[in-house]
CSV table of C-alpha atoms and ligand atoms in Angstrom, one decimal:
chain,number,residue,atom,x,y,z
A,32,UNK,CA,1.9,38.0,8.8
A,33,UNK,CA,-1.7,36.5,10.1
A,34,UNK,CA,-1.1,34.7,13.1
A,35,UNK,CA,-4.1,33.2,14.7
A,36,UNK,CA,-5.1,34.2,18.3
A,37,UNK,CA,-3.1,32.3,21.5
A,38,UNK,CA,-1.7,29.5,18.8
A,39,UNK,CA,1.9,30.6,19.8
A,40,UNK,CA,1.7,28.7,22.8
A,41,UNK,CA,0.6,25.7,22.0
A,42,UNK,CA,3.5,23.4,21.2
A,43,UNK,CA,2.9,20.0,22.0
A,44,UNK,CA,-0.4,18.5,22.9
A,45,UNK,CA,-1.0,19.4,26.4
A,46,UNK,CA,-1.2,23.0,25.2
A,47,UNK,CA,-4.3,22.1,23.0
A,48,UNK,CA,-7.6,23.5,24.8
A,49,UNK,CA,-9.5,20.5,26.6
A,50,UNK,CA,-6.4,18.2,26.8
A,51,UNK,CA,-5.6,17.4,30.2
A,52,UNK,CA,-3.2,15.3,31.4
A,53,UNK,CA,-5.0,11.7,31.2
A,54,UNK,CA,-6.8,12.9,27.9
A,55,UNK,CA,-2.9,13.6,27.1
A,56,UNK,CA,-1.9,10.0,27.8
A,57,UNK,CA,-4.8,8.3,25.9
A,58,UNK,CA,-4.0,10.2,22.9
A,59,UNK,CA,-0.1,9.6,23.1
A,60,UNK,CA,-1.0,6.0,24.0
A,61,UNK,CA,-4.0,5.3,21.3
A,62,UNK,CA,-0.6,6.9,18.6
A,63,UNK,CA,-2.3,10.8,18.6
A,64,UNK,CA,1.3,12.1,20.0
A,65,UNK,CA,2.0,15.2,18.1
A,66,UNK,CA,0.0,18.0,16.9
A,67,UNK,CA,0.8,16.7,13.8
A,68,UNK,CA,-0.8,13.6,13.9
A,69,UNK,CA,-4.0,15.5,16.0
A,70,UNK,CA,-4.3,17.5,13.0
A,71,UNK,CA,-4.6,15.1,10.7
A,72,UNK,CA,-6.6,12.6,12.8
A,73,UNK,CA,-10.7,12.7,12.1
A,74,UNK,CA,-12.9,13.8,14.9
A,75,UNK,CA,-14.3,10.2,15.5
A,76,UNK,CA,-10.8,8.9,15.9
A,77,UNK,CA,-9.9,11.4,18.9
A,78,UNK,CA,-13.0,10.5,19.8
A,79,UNK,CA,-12.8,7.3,20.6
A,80,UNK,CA,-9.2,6.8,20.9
A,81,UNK,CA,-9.4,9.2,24.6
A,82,UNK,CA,-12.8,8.9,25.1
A,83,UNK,CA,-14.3,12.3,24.4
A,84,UNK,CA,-17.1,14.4,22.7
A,85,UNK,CA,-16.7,14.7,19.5
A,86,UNK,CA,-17.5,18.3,19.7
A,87,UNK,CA,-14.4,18.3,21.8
A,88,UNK,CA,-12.2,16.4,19.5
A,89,UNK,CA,-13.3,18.8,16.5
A,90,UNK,CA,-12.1,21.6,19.0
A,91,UNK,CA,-8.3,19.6,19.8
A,92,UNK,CA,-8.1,19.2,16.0
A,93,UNK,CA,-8.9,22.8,14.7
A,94,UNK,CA,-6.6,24.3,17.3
A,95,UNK,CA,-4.1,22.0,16.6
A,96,UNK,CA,-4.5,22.8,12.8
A,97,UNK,CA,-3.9,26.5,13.7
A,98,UNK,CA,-1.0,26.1,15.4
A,99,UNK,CA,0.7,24.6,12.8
A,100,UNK,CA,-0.6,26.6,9.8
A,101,UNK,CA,0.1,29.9,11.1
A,102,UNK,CA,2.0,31.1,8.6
A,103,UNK,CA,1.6,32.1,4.9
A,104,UNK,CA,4.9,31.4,2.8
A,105,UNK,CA,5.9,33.6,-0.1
A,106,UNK,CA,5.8,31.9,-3.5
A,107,UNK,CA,9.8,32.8,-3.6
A,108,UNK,CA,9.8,30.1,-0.4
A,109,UNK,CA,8.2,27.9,-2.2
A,110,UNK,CA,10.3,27.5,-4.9
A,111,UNK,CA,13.2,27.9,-2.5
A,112,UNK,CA,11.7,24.8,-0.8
A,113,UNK,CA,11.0,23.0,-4.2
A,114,UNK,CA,14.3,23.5,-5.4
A,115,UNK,CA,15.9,22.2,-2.4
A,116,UNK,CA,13.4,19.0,-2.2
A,117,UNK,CA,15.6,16.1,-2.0
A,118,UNK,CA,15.9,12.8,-4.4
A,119,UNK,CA,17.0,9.4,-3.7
A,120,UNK,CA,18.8,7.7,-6.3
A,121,UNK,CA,17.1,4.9,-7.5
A,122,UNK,CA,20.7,3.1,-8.8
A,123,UNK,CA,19.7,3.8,-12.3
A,124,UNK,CA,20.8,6.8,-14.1
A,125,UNK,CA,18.4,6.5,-16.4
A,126,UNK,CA,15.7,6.2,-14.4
A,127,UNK,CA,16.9,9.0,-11.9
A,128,UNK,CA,17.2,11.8,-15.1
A,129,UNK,CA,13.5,10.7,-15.9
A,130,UNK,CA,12.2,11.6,-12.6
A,131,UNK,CA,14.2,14.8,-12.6
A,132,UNK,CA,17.1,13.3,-10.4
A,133,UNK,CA,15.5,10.6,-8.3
A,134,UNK,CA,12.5,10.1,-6.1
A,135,UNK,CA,11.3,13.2,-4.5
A,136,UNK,CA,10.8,13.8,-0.5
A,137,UNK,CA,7.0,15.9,0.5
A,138,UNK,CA,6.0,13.9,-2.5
A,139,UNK,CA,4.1,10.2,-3.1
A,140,UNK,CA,5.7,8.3,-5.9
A,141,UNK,CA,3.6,5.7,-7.6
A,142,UNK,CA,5.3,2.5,-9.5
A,143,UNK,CA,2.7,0.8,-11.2
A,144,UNK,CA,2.7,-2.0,-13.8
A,145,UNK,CA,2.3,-6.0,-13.9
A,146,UNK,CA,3.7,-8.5,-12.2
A,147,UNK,CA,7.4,-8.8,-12.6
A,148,UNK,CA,7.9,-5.2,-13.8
A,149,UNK,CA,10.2,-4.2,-10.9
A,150,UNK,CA,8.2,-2.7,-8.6
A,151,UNK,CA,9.5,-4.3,-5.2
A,152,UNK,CA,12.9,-4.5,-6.5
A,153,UNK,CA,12.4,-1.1,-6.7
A,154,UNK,CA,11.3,-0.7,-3.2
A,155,UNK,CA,14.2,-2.7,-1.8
A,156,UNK,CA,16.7,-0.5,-3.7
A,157,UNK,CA,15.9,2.8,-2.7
A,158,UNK,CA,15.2,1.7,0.6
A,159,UNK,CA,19.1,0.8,0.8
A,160,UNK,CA,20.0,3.9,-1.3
A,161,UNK,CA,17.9,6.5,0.8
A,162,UNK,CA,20.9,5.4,3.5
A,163,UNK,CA,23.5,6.6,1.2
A,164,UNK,CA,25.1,9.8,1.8
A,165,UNK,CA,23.8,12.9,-0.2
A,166,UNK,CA,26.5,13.0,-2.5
A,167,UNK,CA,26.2,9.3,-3.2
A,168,UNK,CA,22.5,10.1,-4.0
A,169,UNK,CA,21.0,9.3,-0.7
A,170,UNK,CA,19.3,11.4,2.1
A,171,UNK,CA,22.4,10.7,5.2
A,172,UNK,CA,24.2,13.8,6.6
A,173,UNK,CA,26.5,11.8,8.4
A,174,UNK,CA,24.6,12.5,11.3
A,175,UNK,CA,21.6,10.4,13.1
A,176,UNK,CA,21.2,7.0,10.4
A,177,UNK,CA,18.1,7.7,8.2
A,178,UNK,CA,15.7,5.2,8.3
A,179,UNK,CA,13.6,3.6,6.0
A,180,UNK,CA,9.9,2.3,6.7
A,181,UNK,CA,8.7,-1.2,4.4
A,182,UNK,CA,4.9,-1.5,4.7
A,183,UNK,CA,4.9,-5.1,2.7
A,184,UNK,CA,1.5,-6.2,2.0
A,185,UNK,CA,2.3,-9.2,0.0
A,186,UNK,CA,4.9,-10.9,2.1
A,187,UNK,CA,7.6,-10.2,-1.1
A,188,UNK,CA,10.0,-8.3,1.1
A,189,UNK,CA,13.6,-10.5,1.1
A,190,UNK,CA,16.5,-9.1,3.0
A,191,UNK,CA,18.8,-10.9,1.2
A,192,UNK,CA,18.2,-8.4,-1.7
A,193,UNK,CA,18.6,-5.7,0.5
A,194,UNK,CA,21.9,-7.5,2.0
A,195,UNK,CA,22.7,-7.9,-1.9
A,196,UNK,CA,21.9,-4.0,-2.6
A,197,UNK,CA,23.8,-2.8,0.0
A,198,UNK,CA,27.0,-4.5,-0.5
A,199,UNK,CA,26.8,-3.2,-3.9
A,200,UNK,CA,27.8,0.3,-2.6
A,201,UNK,CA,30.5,-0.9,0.0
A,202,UNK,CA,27.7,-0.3,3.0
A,203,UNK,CA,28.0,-2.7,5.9
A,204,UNK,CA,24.5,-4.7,4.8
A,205,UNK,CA,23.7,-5.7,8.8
A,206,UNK,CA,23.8,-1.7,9.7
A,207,UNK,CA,21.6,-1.0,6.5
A,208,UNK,CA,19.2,-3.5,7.9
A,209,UNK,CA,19.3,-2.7,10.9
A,210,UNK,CA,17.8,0.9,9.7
A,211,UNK,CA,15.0,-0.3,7.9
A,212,UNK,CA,11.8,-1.1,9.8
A,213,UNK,CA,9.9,-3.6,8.2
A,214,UNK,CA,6.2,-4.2,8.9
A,215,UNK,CA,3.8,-7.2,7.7
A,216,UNK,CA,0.4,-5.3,6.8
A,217,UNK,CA,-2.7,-8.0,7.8
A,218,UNK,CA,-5.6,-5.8,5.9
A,219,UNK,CA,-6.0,-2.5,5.1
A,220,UNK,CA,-7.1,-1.0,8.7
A,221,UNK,CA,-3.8,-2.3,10.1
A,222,UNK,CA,-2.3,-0.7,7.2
A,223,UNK,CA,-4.0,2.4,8.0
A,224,UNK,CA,-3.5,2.6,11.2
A,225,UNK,CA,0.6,1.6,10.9
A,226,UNK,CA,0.4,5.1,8.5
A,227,UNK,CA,-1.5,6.9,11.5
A,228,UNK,CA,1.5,5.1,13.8
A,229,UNK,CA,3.9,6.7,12.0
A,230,UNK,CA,3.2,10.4,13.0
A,231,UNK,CA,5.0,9.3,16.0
A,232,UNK,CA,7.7,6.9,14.8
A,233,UNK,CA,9.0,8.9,11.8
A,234,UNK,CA,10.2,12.1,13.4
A,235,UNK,CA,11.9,10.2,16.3
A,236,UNK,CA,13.4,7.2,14.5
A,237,UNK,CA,14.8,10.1,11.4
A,238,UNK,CA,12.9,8.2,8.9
A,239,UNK,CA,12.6,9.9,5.8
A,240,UNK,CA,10.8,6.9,3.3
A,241,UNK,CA,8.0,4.9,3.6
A,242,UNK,CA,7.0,2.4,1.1
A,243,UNK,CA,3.6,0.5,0.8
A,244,UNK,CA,4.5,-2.2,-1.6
A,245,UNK,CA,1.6,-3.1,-2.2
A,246,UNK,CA,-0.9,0.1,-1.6
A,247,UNK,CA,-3.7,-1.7,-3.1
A,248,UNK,CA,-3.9,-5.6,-2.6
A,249,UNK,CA,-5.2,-5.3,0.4
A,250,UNK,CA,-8.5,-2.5,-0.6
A,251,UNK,CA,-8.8,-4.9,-3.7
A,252,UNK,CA,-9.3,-7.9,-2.1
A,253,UNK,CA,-11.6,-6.7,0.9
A,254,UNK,CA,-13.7,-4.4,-1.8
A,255,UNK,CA,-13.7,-7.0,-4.5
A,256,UNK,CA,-16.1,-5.7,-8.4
A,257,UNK,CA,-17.8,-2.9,-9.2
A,258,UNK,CA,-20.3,-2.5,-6.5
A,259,UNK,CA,-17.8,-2.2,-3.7
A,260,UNK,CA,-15.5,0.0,-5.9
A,261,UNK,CA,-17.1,3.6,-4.4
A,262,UNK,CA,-16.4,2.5,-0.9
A,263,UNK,CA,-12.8,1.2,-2.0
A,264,UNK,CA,-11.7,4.1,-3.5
A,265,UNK,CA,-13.0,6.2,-0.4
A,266,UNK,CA,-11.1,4.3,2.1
A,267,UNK,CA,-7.9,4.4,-0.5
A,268,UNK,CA,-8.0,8.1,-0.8
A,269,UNK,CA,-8.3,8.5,2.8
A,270,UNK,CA,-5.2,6.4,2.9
A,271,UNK,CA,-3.5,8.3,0.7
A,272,UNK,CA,-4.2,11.8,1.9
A,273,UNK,CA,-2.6,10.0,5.2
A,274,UNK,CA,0.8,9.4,3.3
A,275,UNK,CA,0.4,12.7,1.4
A,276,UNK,CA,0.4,14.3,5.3
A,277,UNK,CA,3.3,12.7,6.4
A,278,UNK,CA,5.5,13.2,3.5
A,279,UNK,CA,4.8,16.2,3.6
A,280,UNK,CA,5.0,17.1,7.0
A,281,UNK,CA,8.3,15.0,7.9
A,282,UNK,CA,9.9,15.7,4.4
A,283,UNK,CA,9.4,12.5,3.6
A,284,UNK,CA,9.8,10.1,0.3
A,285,UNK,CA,6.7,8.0,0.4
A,286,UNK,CA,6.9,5.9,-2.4
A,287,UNK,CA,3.6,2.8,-3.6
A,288,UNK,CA,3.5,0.3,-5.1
A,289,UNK,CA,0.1,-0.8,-7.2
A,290,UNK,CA,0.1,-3.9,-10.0
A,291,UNK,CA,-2.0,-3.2,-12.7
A,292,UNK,CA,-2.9,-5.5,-15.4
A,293,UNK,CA,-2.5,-4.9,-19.0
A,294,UNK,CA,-5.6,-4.4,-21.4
A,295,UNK,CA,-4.7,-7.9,-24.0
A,296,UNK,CA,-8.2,-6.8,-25.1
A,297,UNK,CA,-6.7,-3.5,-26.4
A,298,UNK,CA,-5.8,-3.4,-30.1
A,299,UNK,CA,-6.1,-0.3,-31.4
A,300,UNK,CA,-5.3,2.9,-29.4
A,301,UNK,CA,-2.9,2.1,-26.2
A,302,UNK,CA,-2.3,-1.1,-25.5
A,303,UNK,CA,-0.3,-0.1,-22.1
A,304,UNK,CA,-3.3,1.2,-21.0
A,305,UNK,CA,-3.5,-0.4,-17.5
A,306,UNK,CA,-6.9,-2.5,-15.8
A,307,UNK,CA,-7.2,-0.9,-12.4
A,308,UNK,CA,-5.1,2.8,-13.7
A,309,UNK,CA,-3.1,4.0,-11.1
A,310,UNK,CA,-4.2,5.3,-7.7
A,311,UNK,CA,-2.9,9.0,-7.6
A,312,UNK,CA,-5.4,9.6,-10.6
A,313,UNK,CA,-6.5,12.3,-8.3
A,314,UNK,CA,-4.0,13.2,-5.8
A,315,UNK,CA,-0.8,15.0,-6.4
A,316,UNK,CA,2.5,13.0,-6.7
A,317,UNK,CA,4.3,11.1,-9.4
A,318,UNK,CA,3.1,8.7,-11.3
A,319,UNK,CA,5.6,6.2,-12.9
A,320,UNK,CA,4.4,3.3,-15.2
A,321,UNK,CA,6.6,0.4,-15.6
A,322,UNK,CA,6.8,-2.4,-18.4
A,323,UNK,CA,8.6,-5.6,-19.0
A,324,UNK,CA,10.9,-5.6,-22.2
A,325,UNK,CA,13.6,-8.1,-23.3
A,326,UNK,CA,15.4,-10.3,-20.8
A,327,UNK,CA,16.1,-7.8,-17.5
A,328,UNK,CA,15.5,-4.9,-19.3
A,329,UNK,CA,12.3,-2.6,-17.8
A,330,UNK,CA,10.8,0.6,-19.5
A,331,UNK,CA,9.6,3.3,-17.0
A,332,UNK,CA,7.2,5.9,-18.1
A,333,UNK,CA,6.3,9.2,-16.2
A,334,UNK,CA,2.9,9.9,-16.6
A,335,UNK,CA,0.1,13.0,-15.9
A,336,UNK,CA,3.5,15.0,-14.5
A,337,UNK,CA,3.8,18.3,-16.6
A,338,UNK,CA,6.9,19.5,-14.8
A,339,UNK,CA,8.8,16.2,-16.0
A,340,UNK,CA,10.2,15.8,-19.0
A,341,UNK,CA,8.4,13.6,-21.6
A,342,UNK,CA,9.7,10.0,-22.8
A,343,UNK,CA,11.0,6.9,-21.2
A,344,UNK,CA,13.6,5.7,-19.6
A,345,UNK,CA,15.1,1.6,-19.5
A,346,UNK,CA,16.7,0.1,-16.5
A,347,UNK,CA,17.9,-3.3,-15.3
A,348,UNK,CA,17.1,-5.6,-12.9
A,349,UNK,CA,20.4,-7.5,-11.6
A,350,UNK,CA,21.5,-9.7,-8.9
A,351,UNK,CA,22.8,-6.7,-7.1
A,352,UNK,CA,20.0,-4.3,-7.9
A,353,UNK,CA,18.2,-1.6,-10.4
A,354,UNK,CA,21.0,-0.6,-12.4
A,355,UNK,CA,21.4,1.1,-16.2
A,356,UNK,CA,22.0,-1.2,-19.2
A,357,UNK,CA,25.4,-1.6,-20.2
A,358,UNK,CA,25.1,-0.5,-23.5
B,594,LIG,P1,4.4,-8.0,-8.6
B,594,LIG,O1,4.7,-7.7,-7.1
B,594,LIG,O2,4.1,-9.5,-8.8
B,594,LIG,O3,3.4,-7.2,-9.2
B,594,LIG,O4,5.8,-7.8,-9.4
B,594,LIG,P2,6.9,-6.6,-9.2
B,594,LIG,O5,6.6,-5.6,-10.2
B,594,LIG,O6,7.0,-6.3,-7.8
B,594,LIG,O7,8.2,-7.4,-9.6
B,594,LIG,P3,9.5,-7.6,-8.8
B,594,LIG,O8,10.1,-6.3,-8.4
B,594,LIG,O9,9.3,-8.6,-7.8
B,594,LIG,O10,10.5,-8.0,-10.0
B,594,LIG,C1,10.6,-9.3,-10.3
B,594,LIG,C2,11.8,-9.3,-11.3
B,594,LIG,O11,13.0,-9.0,-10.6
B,594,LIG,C3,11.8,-10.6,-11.9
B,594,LIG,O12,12.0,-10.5,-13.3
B,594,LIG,C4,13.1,-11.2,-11.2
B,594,LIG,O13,13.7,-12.0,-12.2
B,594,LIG,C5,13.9,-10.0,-10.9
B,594,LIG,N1,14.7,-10.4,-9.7
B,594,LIG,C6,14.3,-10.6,-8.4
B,594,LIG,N2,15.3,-10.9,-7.6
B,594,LIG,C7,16.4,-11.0,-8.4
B,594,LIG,C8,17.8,-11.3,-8.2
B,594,LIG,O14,18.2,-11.6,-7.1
B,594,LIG,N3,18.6,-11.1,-9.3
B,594,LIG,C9,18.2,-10.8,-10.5
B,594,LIG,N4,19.1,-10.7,-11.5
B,594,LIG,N5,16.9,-10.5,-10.7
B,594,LIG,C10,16.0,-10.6,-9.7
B,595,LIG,MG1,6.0,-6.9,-6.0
């Protein structure tokens, strides 16, 4: 097994070569805590967040890369470690068999689709279910509470849904509130930096989901048309390789939100197609389109994911959360 040279002993930050102590408390302080969050930081970020070279930052950062990566895993532990990933239930059978069992941790899960589809009921749901226990189709070992993190951009977040959602399941709604942490995202640098915050928050606090509901408003509206649409997309991926780290890293259910329009200009060919398309067109994670049908009724689709079974899946919206129809 390739280990790389002196990277056993580095296991917190102070171990990294060219972090002394007050380097060490401007990094904890400016949210660069872990070696985690080092490793995933860019050089001009370390940079200015404790005021050194960059040519010293790029140093902190490789070595802190090494001393997490040191270790090659057998393609039998990777399946191991994918067939033990864990799913939240997202209160709908339905919609749980078409994601193969529920929303994944280590993975981003996309809802996109127009206005009223469901998507922040969605949100609110699992972030009450993720508190279940595992046999109820949460992630809670009847240990330390798991926490859930809501990154609301849109100022749509209502805890009398979640109070709604949790009483649905016999949970005590003020402890199931009291474990979700709820944040207002301004623009899309305080978004970014609450995802950079959260190297530091999740692992203490046992979170294991985040939700960005919405991951795009924000980029949309501060990159508006076509000639901003290069820079946009940069700044989103960035983002998103961000929320890819930490699921990953924290097994973590990140889960994003993103309204697309429908094309009314569409006729021939598929009219579902979406204005906008969804943001993981490029990264990994699942990708789950979501139209209105009659009354409460919603149709979720799975798209781009090869290891998921084809075909749709319909769900309810009720006053006491995503559900299945009852016929
Ligand atoms: P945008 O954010 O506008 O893109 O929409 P969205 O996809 O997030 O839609 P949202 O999840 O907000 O879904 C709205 C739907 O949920 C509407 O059809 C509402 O009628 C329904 N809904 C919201 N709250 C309740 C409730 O308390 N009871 C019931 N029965 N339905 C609700
Ligand atoms: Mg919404």
């Amino acid at each position: 097994m390739p280990t790389s040279k002196g990277s056993k002993q580095i296991k917190t930050i102070r171990d990294l070569p060219g972090v002394g102590p007050a380097t060490a408390s401007k990094l904890i302080d400016a949210g660069f805590g872990t070696l985690e969050a080092i490793a995933v930081a860019t050089p001009q970020e370390l940079s200015a967040a404790a005021g050194i070279p960059i040519a010293t930052a790029q140093r902190i950062i490789r070595a802190a890369r090494e001393a997490l990566h040191i270790t090659f895993k057998t393609a039998y532990e990777v399946k191991l470690e994918r067939m033990n990933a864990k799913k939240i239930t997202t209160g709908s059978r339905n919609l749980d068999d078409l994601l193969g069992g529920g929303v994944e941790t280590k993975t981003i899960t996309e809802f996109f689709g127009e206005f009223g589809t469901g998507k922040t009921q969605i949100c609110h749901q699992l972030a009450v279910n993720v508190q279940l226990p595992i046999d109820k189709g949460g992630l809670y070992t009847g240990d330390k509470p798991v926490k859930a993190v809501y990154i609301d951009t849109e100022g749509t977040f209502r805890w009398e849904r979640i109070e709604a959602m949790a009483k649905r399941w016999g949970l005590d709604p003020d402890e199931v509130m009291k474990n979700i942490l709820y944040i207002r995202a301004i623009n899309s640098d305080h978004q970014m930096a609450i995802v950079d915050e959260l190297f530091n928050i999740a692992p203490e606090q046992n979170v294991r989901l985040v939700i960005v509901d919405s991951v795009t408003s924000h980029f949309r509206a501060e990159y508006p048309g076509r000639e901003n649409l290069a820079a946009r997309q940069q700044k989103l991926n960035r983002h998103l390789h961000q929320l890819g780290r930490l699921a990953e890293i924290y097994d973590i259910a990140v889960v994003i939100t993103n309204q697309v329009m429908a094309r009314p200009d569409v006729f021939y060919g598929d009219p579902t197609q979406a204005v906008g398309g969804h943001v993981l067109y490029h990264a990994p994670g699942v990708r789950v389109q979501l139209r209105k049908s009659r009354g409460n009724k919603r149709i979720a689709r799975v798209v781009d994911a090869p290891h998921l079974p084809e075909g749709e899946a319909v769900f309810v919206i009720t006053n006491y959360g995503i559900a299945d129809p009852e016929e």
